[in-house]
Every structure is written in C-alpha cells, then in structure tokens.
C-alpha cells in the first residue's frame, strides 16, 4: 500500500487507541501527544509511531510547528476539546479533521439546545432559575466532564443545599428523564453528504448504576448516598430494530452524535450532542453489528475517519474535511 503523506495525531487519551489503530489499518503513521506519565498505553499497544510528551495539555500550541512540519492531521476527541477549550482549538493552525466552528455549539449548553430544537428534536425542559424547579431536575455544569459533580434536585431548597460545594460554577437545570440513556454514534461524510450509524452504547456510571444493587431499605438507612454520574466505561448495545428508522432520521436531522433517553412510552428525548468522536465508540475497535452490515470488514469510527482522509486525498478534496 502506498504510504499516505499525512500523519494522524491526537492527544493520548479518550479514544486515541482506536483512532491510531484505524489510522494504522489504513497505512498512516501516528503521533501521540501525551501528558507526562500517560504514555504507557500508546507504547504497550503499539499505537503510536511517535510520542511527543508535554507537561500540560495547555502547552499543545507550543508543539504546533513541529506537528505542521510532520504534516500531521489532528483528530479531535472529547479530552482534546475539554483539555484545550474550544477557543484554543479554534486558533490552531495545524491540519484539523472536522469542522472547528461546531465546537462552540456543543460546548455551550444553550447553543446546543438551539441546535437540537431547530432540528425538530424533543429535548428535556430547562428551568431558568432554582425557584422554578417543579419536578426532579439534573444539575449539570458547563462543559463536558463525563458527568462529574452532577446532582439531582427535587426543589429549590434541595438545590441550594446541594450546590454549596460548587458555588462559583455555571450550571443548567434540566428536567430529569426516567428511561434508558442510549448513546448513538453517527458518522457524517462531508464528501458524500451521507450519515452512517457506527454503533450504540450505554454507559456505566458511578454511582448511579450501582444504586440498584442496594435495596431501598439499605438506601434509606444510608441517607448520604446521592446519585452521581461519573462515567466508568461504555457497554455496546444493539437497539431494537424497529427503533432504527427513527434513529436514522434523527441523525440526518442533526448529522452528529446524539445522546438520548428512551422512555417506556418509546419517546426519545435528546439531552446532549457531541460533535466529535465519542468514547462510546471504543468497544467497537473491530466494528459494531451495524458497521459489519455495511462494510463486511472490521470498521471502527477511528478507521472510518482514516478512510475519509484517504478518500479526500484521492479526490483532491482535503479542504472539505479539514476545519
Ligand atoms: P459527555 O460530554 O462526556 O457525555 P457530560 O458531562 O456532557 O458528558 P451528560 O452526557 O450531559 O454529561 O450527562 C452525564 C450523565 O447524566 C448521562 O450519561 C446520564 O446518565 C445522565 N443524564 C444527563 N441528562 C439527563 C437527563 N435529562 N435525564 C436523566 N439523566 C440524565
């Protein structure tokens, strides 16, 4: 296979192992940019052809010129955006896969909501101030942090008691939807204008997913247990086939990843959108049942990205895929 002239680079975290594996499968060399001490997985799994070590991810812009010289294409993922902030990412000069402008929309919970509602999707109610809370709400802080610090509040008194440790942080008050949180991974090709469903996952979150292991009787005698939503890992899901037409339509409406909750009444509420690769794609390094149907060979989202880059190179349309 002819060696493509670009190298695939990303921060060593989140879904980098998958991204690098997909890049290797398609013949690209890879560069992992790691914080000191986090290099080992990228050596152990032969993922990185080269490792650049930083003291802090904030130093990323300092190694930009080195990456430009190496003809790197950065693949953004959740940690990349969280560690650097979308303003810093927007300023980067190095080749960047995808549309940078979209990051502002996914980082701001109000813009995100506008995007979803404009696409005609059903979203949970939002309360302007704690005094308005008239049902169970989930209190979320700005920026993706894998659910860290989120808490539930049933009224304003409950809210003011629980917000104490987080006084200075910006938050939103969102209606809590009881149902199954399902994460759907879409891939959108700006070369063909088509969306693909790459897979679905549910998350295992601490401690909310383990509360059901303690009986209500024991929960009552331990009144200090509040549910928390810190993500621990991702579990593959194959959704009921009759849901697929709706999921495909929803993806077409927004053309990116949706985080949804399916209620027993089969309503679908969309509570979040991530406009880059999500960690929920990581169980599918060998592909999901959906990618198997479409490609008949192992196909992860990381590999699909590498193929998109190759297709753009072959068609001389790199501008269409770089932001
Ligand atoms: P990431 O961007 O990594 O997904 P995040 O910090 O933006 O993380 P969310 O995905 O918005 O966090 O929420 C974290 C978890 O909180 C979800 O996985 C889900 O379990 C729960 N959750 C969020 N919103 C709701 C809601 N409206 N109703 C019920 N549960 C919710």
CSV table of C-alpha atoms and ligand atoms in Angstrom, one decimal:
chain,number,residue,atom,x,y,z
A,1,UNK,CA,0.0,0.0,0.0
A,2,UNK,CA,1.4,3.4,-0.9
A,3,UNK,CA,2.2,5.4,2.3
A,4,UNK,CA,-0.1,8.4,2.6
A,5,UNK,CA,1.9,11.6,3.2
A,6,UNK,CA,-0.1,12.7,6.2
A,7,UNK,CA,0.4,11.5,9.8
A,8,UNK,CA,-2.5,11.1,12.2
A,9,UNK,CA,-2.1,12.8,15.6
A,10,UNK,CA,-4.1,13.3,18.7
A,11,UNK,CA,-3.9,13.7,22.4
A,12,UNK,CA,-3.2,10.4,24.2
A,13,UNK,CA,-6.5,9.9,26.0
A,14,UNK,CA,-10.2,9.2,25.4
A,15,UNK,CA,-10.4,7.3,22.1
A,16,UNK,CA,-6.8,7.7,20.9
A,17,UNK,CA,-6.1,3.9,20.9
A,18,UNK,CA,-9.0,3.4,18.5
A,19,UNK,CA,-8.0,6.4,16.3
A,20,UNK,CA,-4.4,5.2,16.0
A,21,UNK,CA,-5.5,1.6,15.2
A,22,UNK,CA,-7.8,2.8,12.5
A,23,UNK,CA,-5.0,5.0,11.1
A,24,UNK,CA,-2.6,2.1,11.0
A,25,UNK,CA,-5.2,-0.1,9.3
A,26,UNK,CA,-5.3,2.5,6.6
A,27,UNK,CA,-1.5,2.8,6.3
A,28,UNK,CA,-0.9,6.1,8.2
A,29,UNK,CA,1.8,6.8,10.7
A,30,UNK,CA,0.7,8.1,14.1
A,31,UNK,CA,1.8,10.7,16.6
A,32,UNK,CA,0.5,10.6,20.2
A,33,UNK,CA,0.7,13.9,22.2
A,34,UNK,CA,0.8,12.7,25.8
A,35,UNK,CA,0.9,14.4,29.2
A,36,UNK,CA,4.0,13.2,31.1
A,37,UNK,CA,3.1,9.9,32.7
A,38,UNK,CA,0.3,8.9,30.4
A,39,UNK,CA,2.4,7.5,27.5
A,40,UNK,CA,2.3,3.8,28.5
A,41,UNK,CA,-0.8,2.6,26.8
A,42,UNK,CA,0.4,4.1,23.5
A,43,UNK,CA,3.6,2.1,23.7
A,44,UNK,CA,2.1,-1.0,25.1
A,45,UNK,CA,-0.5,-1.4,22.3
A,46,UNK,CA,2.0,-0.3,19.6
A,47,UNK,CA,-0.4,2.6,18.9
A,48,UNK,CA,2.0,5.5,18.5
A,49,UNK,CA,4.8,5.6,16.0
A,50,UNK,CA,6.0,8.6,17.8
A,51,UNK,CA,5.2,10.2,21.2
A,52,UNK,CA,5.5,13.8,22.0
A,53,UNK,CA,5.4,14.5,25.7
A,54,UNK,CA,4.0,17.7,27.3
A,55,UNK,CA,4.0,18.8,30.9
A,56,UNK,CA,0.4,20.1,30.4
A,57,UNK,CA,-2.1,19.9,27.6
A,58,UNK,CA,-2.2,23.7,27.7
A,59,UNK,CA,1.2,23.5,26.1
A,60,UNK,CA,-0.2,21.9,23.0
A,61,UNK,CA,0.0,25.1,20.9
A,62,UNK,CA,3.8,25.2,21.6
A,63,UNK,CA,4.3,22.0,19.6
A,64,UNK,CA,2.2,23.0,16.7
A,65,UNK,CA,5.0,23.9,14.4
A,66,UNK,CA,6.6,20.5,15.0
A,67,UNK,CA,3.2,18.9,14.0
A,68,UNK,CA,2.9,21.1,11.0
A,69,UNK,CA,6.4,20.1,9.8
A,70,UNK,CA,5.4,16.5,10.2
A,71,UNK,CA,2.3,17.0,8.1
A,72,UNK,CA,0.0,15.9,10.9
A,73,UNK,CA,-3.7,15.9,10.9
A,74,UNK,CA,-5.2,16.3,14.4
A,75,UNK,CA,-8.2,14.2,15.1
A,76,UNK,CA,-10.2,15.8,17.9
A,77,UNK,CA,-11.9,13.8,20.7
A,78,UNK,CA,-13.6,14.6,23.9
A,79,UNK,CA,-10.5,15.1,26.0
A,80,UNK,CA,-8.9,17.2,23.3
A,81,UNK,CA,-11.7,19.6,23.4
A,82,UNK,CA,-12.1,19.5,27.3
A,83,UNK,CA,-8.3,20.0,28.0
A,84,UNK,CA,-7.8,22.8,25.5
A,85,UNK,CA,-11.1,24.6,25.4
A,86,UNK,CA,-12.8,25.3,22.1
A,87,UNK,CA,-11.3,28.9,21.8
A,88,UNK,CA,-7.8,27.4,21.8
A,89,UNK,CA,-8.8,24.7,19.4
A,90,UNK,CA,-10.3,27.3,17.0
A,91,UNK,CA,-6.9,29.1,17.0
A,92,UNK,CA,-4.9,26.1,15.9
A,93,UNK,CA,-3.1,26.3,12.6
A,94,UNK,CA,-2.2,22.6,12.3
A,95,UNK,CA,-4.4,20.5,10.0
A,96,UNK,CA,-7.6,19.6,11.9
A,97,UNK,CA,-10.1,16.9,11.0
A,98,UNK,CA,-13.7,18.2,11.0
A,99,UNK,CA,-15.4,21.5,11.5
A,100,UNK,CA,-13.9,23.6,14.3
A,101,UNK,CA,-16.8,26.0,14.4
A,102,UNK,CA,-19.2,23.3,15.6
A,103,UNK,CA,-17.3,23.0,18.9
A,104,UNK,CA,-18.7,26.2,20.2
A,105,UNK,CA,-22.2,24.9,19.7
A,106,UNK,CA,-21.5,21.7,21.6
A,107,UNK,CA,-19.6,23.4,24.4
A,108,UNK,CA,-22.4,25.8,25.2
A,109,UNK,CA,-25.4,24.1,26.6
A,110,UNK,CA,-27.7,26.9,25.3
A,111,UNK,CA,-26.4,26.9,21.8
A,112,UNK,CA,-26.5,23.1,21.8
A,113,UNK,CA,-30.2,23.3,22.8
A,114,UNK,CA,-30.9,25.7,20.0
A,115,UNK,CA,-29.3,23.4,17.5
A,116,UNK,CA,-31.3,20.4,18.7
A,117,UNK,CA,-34.7,22.1,18.9
A,118,UNK,CA,-34.1,23.7,15.5
A,119,UNK,CA,-33.6,20.2,14.2
A,120,UNK,CA,-37.1,19.3,15.5
A,121,UNK,CA,-35.9,17.0,18.3
A,122,UNK,CA,-37.6,16.6,21.6
A,123,UNK,CA,-35.4,17.9,24.5
A,124,UNK,CA,-35.8,17.8,28.3
A,125,UNK,CA,-37.3,21.0,29.8
A,126,UNK,CA,-34.8,23.6,31.1
A,127,UNK,CA,-35.5,25.7,34.2
A,128,UNK,CA,-34.3,29.3,34.2
A,129,UNK,CA,-33.7,29.6,38.0
A,130,UNK,CA,-33.8,27.3,41.0
A,131,UNK,CA,-37.1,28.9,42.1
A,132,UNK,CA,-38.8,27.5,39.0
A,133,UNK,CA,-38.0,23.8,39.8
A,134,UNK,CA,-41.3,22.0,39.9
A,135,UNK,CA,-40.1,18.4,39.2
A,136,UNK,CA,-36.9,16.3,39.6
A,137,UNK,CA,-34.0,18.1,37.8
A,138,UNK,CA,-30.4,17.1,37.0
A,139,UNK,CA,-28.0,20.0,37.7
A,140,UNK,CA,-25.2,20.0,35.1
A,141,UNK,CA,-22.1,22.1,34.9
A,142,UNK,CA,-20.9,23.7,31.7
A,143,UNK,CA,-18.5,21.8,29.5
A,144,UNK,CA,-18.2,18.0,29.1
A,145,UNK,CA,-16.7,16.3,32.1
A,146,UNK,CA,-18.3,12.9,31.9
A,147,UNK,CA,-21.0,13.8,34.4
A,148,UNK,CA,-18.6,14.8,37.2
A,149,UNK,CA,-20.3,16.6,40.0
A,150,UNK,CA,-23.8,16.4,38.5
A,151,UNK,CA,-26.6,16.0,41.1
A,152,UNK,CA,-30.3,15.7,41.3
A,153,UNK,CA,-32.6,18.2,43.0
A,154,UNK,CA,-36.3,18.0,43.6
A,155,UNK,CA,-37.0,21.6,44.6
A,156,UNK,CA,-35.2,24.9,45.2
A,157,UNK,CA,-34.4,24.1,48.9
A,158,UNK,CA,-32.8,20.8,47.8
A,159,UNK,CA,-30.9,22.6,45.1
A,160,UNK,CA,-29.4,25.3,47.3
A,161,UNK,CA,-28.3,22.7,49.8
A,162,UNK,CA,-26.5,20.6,47.2
A,163,UNK,CA,-25.0,23.4,45.2
A,164,UNK,CA,-22.9,24.6,48.1
A,165,UNK,CA,-19.6,23.0,47.2
A,166,UNK,CA,-19.9,24.3,43.6
A,167,UNK,CA,-20.9,27.9,44.3
A,168,UNK,CA,-18.8,29.5,41.5
A,169,UNK,CA,-19.6,27.2,38.7
A,170,UNK,CA,-22.1,27.8,35.9
A,171,UNK,CA,-24.8,25.3,35.6
A,172,UNK,CA,-28.1,24.4,33.9
A,173,UNK,CA,-31.2,22.9,35.5
A,174,UNK,CA,-32.6,20.1,33.2
A,175,UNK,CA,-35.7,18.0,33.7
A,176,UNK,CA,-34.6,14.5,34.8
A,177,UNK,CA,-36.0,12.0,32.3
A,178,UNK,CA,-36.6,8.5,33.6
A,179,UNK,CA,-35.7,6.0,30.9
A,180,UNK,CA,-32.6,4.3,29.4
A,181,UNK,CA,-29.8,6.7,28.4
A,182,UNK,CA,-28.7,5.5,25.0
A,183,UNK,CA,-25.8,6.9,23.1
A,184,UNK,CA,-25.9,6.7,19.3
A,185,UNK,CA,-22.8,7.2,17.2
A,186,UNK,CA,-23.1,8.7,13.8
A,187,UNK,CA,-20.5,9.3,11.2
A,188,UNK,CA,-21.2,12.1,8.7
A,189,UNK,CA,-19.2,12.2,5.5
A,190,UNK,CA,-18.8,15.7,4.1
A,191,UNK,CA,-17.5,14.1,0.9
A,192,UNK,CA,-20.7,12.1,0.2
A,193,UNK,CA,-23.2,14.0,2.5
A,194,UNK,CA,-24.3,10.7,4.0
A,195,UNK,CA,-24.7,9.7,7.6
A,196,UNK,CA,-23.8,6.2,8.9
A,197,UNK,CA,-24.7,4.6,12.2
A,198,UNK,CA,-21.5,3.3,13.6
A,199,UNK,CA,-22.8,1.8,16.8
A,200,UNK,CA,-24.7,2.5,20.1
A,201,UNK,CA,-23.7,2.2,23.7
A,202,UNK,CA,-24.9,2.7,27.2
A,203,UNK,CA,-22.6,4.0,29.9
A,204,UNK,CA,-21.7,2.5,33.2
A,205,UNK,CA,-21.7,5.4,35.6
A,206,UNK,CA,-20.7,5.6,39.2
A,207,UNK,CA,-22.5,5.5,41.5
A,208,UNK,CA,-25.9,5.8,39.8
A,209,UNK,CA,-25.6,2.4,38.0
A,210,UNK,CA,-24.7,0.6,41.2
A,211,UNK,CA,-27.5,2.0,43.4
A,212,UNK,CA,-29.9,-0.6,42.1
A,213,UNK,CA,-27.6,-3.2,43.8
A,214,UNK,CA,-28.6,-1.9,47.2
A,215,UNK,CA,-32.1,-2.5,48.4
A,216,UNK,CA,-34.3,0.6,49.1
A,217,UNK,CA,-34.3,-0.5,52.7
A,218,UNK,CA,-30.5,-0.1,52.9
A,219,UNK,CA,-30.5,3.1,50.9
A,220,UNK,CA,-32.8,4.7,53.4
A,221,UNK,CA,-30.5,3.9,56.3
A,222,UNK,CA,-27.6,5.4,54.4
A,223,UNK,CA,-29.2,8.9,53.7
A,224,UNK,CA,-25.9,10.4,52.5
A,225,UNK,CA,-26.0,8.5,49.2
A,226,UNK,CA,-26.7,10.9,46.4
A,227,UNK,CA,-26.6,9.6,42.8
A,228,UNK,CA,-23.6,10.7,40.8
A,229,UNK,CA,-22.8,10.3,37.1
A,230,UNK,CA,-19.1,9.8,36.7
A,231,UNK,CA,-18.5,7.7,33.7
A,232,UNK,CA,-16.5,4.5,34.2
A,233,UNK,CA,-16.9,2.7,30.9
A,234,UNK,CA,-19.0,2.0,27.9
A,235,UNK,CA,-21.1,-1.1,27.1
A,236,UNK,CA,-22.1,-2.0,23.5
A,237,UNK,CA,-25.9,-2.0,22.7
A,238,UNK,CA,-27.8,-3.3,19.7
A,239,UNK,CA,-31.1,-1.3,19.7
A,240,UNK,CA,-34.5,-2.8,19.0
A,241,UNK,CA,-34.6,-2.9,15.2
A,242,UNK,CA,-37.9,-1.1,15.0
A,243,UNK,CA,-36.2,2.0,16.5
A,244,UNK,CA,-33.7,2.2,13.7
A,245,UNK,CA,-35.7,4.3,11.2
A,246,UNK,CA,-36.3,7.0,13.9
A,247,UNK,CA,-32.6,7.0,14.9
A,248,UNK,CA,-31.5,7.3,11.2
A,249,UNK,CA,-33.9,10.2,10.7
A,250,UNK,CA,-32.7,11.9,13.9
A,251,UNK,CA,-29.1,11.6,12.8
A,252,UNK,CA,-30.0,13.1,9.4
A,253,UNK,CA,-31.6,16.0,11.2
A,254,UNK,CA,-28.5,17.0,13.1
A,255,UNK,CA,-25.8,14.9,11.4
A,256,UNK,CA,-23.8,14.2,14.5
A,257,UNK,CA,-23.7,12.1,17.7
A,258,UNK,CA,-26.8,12.2,19.8
A,259,UNK,CA,-27.2,11.2,23.5
A,260,UNK,CA,-30.8,10.3,24.1
A,261,UNK,CA,-33.1,8.8,26.6
A,262,UNK,CA,-35.7,6.3,25.6
A,263,UNK,CA,-38.7,6.2,27.9
A,264,UNK,CA,-41.0,3.2,28.4
A,265,UNK,CA,-43.5,5.1,26.3
A,266,UNK,CA,-40.9,5.0,23.5
A,267,UNK,CA,-40.5,8.7,23.5
A,268,UNK,CA,-36.9,9.8,22.6
A,269,UNK,CA,-35.5,12.8,24.4
A,270,UNK,CA,-32.2,14.2,23.2
A,271,UNK,CA,-30.2,15.6,26.1
A,272,UNK,CA,-26.7,16.1,24.6
A,273,UNK,CA,-24.8,16.2,21.4
A,274,UNK,CA,-21.1,15.7,20.9
A,275,UNK,CA,-19.7,16.9,17.6
A,276,UNK,CA,-16.6,14.7,17.5
A,277,UNK,CA,-15.8,11.1,18.2
A,278,UNK,CA,-17.3,9.8,21.5
A,279,UNK,CA,-15.7,7.3,23.9
A,280,UNK,CA,-18.7,5.1,23.4
A,281,UNK,CA,-17.2,4.0,20.1
A,282,UNK,CA,-14.3,2.4,21.9
A,283,UNK,CA,-15.8,-1.0,22.4
A,284,UNK,CA,-16.1,-1.3,18.6
A,285,UNK,CA,-12.5,-1.4,17.5
A,286,UNK,CA,-13.4,-4.4,15.4
A,287,UNK,CA,-16.7,-2.8,14.3
A,288,UNK,CA,-20.3,-3.0,15.5
A,289,UNK,CA,-23.1,-5.1,14.1
A,290,UNK,CA,-24.1,-2.0,12.0
A,291,UNK,CA,-20.7,-1.4,10.5
A,292,UNK,CA,-20.4,-5.1,9.9
A,293,UNK,CA,-23.6,-5.0,7.8
A,294,UNK,CA,-22.3,-2.0,5.8
A,295,UNK,CA,-18.6,-2.8,5.4
A,296,UNK,CA,-18.3,-6.6,5.9
A,297,UNK,CA,-14.8,-6.0,7.5
A,298,UNK,CA,-13.7,-4.5,10.8
A,299,UNK,CA,-14.6,-0.9,10.8
A,300,UNK,CA,-14.2,1.4,13.8
A,301,UNK,CA,-15.1,5.1,13.8
A,302,UNK,CA,-11.3,5.7,14.0
A,303,UNK,CA,-10.8,3.7,10.9
A,304,UNK,CA,-13.7,5.3,9.1
A,305,UNK,CA,-12.1,8.7,9.8
A,306,UNK,CA,-8.8,7.4,8.3
A,307,UNK,CA,-10.7,6.2,5.2
A,308,UNK,CA,-12.4,9.6,4.9
A,309,UNK,CA,-9.0,11.2,4.9
A,310,UNK,CA,-7.7,8.8,2.2
A,311,UNK,CA,-10.9,9.4,0.1
A,312,UNK,CA,-10.4,13.1,0.4
A,313,UNK,CA,-6.7,12.8,-0.6
A,314,UNK,CA,-7.6,10.6,-3.6
A,315,UNK,CA,-10.3,13.1,-4.8
A,316,UNK,CA,-8.1,16.1,-4.0
A,317,UNK,CA,-10.8,17.4,-1.7
A,318,UNK,CA,-8.8,17.8,1.6
A,319,UNK,CA,-10.4,21.2,2.1
A,320,UNK,CA,-13.8,19.6,2.5
A,321,UNK,CA,-12.8,17.5,5.5
A,322,UNK,CA,-10.3,19.8,7.3
A,323,UNK,CA,-11.7,22.6,9.6
B,1,LIG,P1,-20.1,13.8,28.0
B,1,LIG,O1,-20.0,15.0,27.1
B,1,LIG,O2,-18.9,13.1,28.3
B,1,LIG,O3,-21.2,13.0,27.5
B,1,LIG,P2,-21.3,15.5,30.0
B,1,LIG,O4,-20.5,16.0,31.2
B,1,LIG,O5,-21.7,16.4,29.0
B,1,LIG,O6,-20.5,14.3,29.5
B,1,LIG,P3,-24.0,14.4,30.0
B,1,LIG,O7,-23.7,13.3,29.0
B,1,LIG,O8,-24.9,15.5,29.7
B,1,LIG,O9,-22.6,14.8,30.7
B,1,LIG,O10,-24.7,13.6,31.3
B,1,LIG,C1,-24.0,12.7,32.1
B,1,LIG,C2,-25.0,11.6,32.5
B,1,LIG,O11,-26.1,12.1,33.3
B,1,LIG,C3,-25.7,10.8,31.4
B,1,LIG,O12,-24.9,9.8,30.9
B,1,LIG,C4,-27.0,10.3,32.0
B,1,LIG,O13,-26.8,9.2,32.8
B,1,LIG,C5,-27.3,11.5,33.0
B,1,LIG,N1,-28.2,12.4,32.4
B,1,LIG,C6,-27.9,13.6,31.7
B,1,LIG,N2,-29.0,14.3,31.4
B,1,LIG,C7,-30.1,13.6,31.9
B,1,LIG,C8,-31.5,13.8,31.9
B,1,LIG,N3,-32.0,14.9,31.4
B,1,LIG,N4,-32.3,12.9,32.5
B,1,LIG,C9,-31.7,11.8,33.0
B,1,LIG,N5,-30.4,11.5,33.1
B,1,LIG,C10,-29.6,12.4,32.5
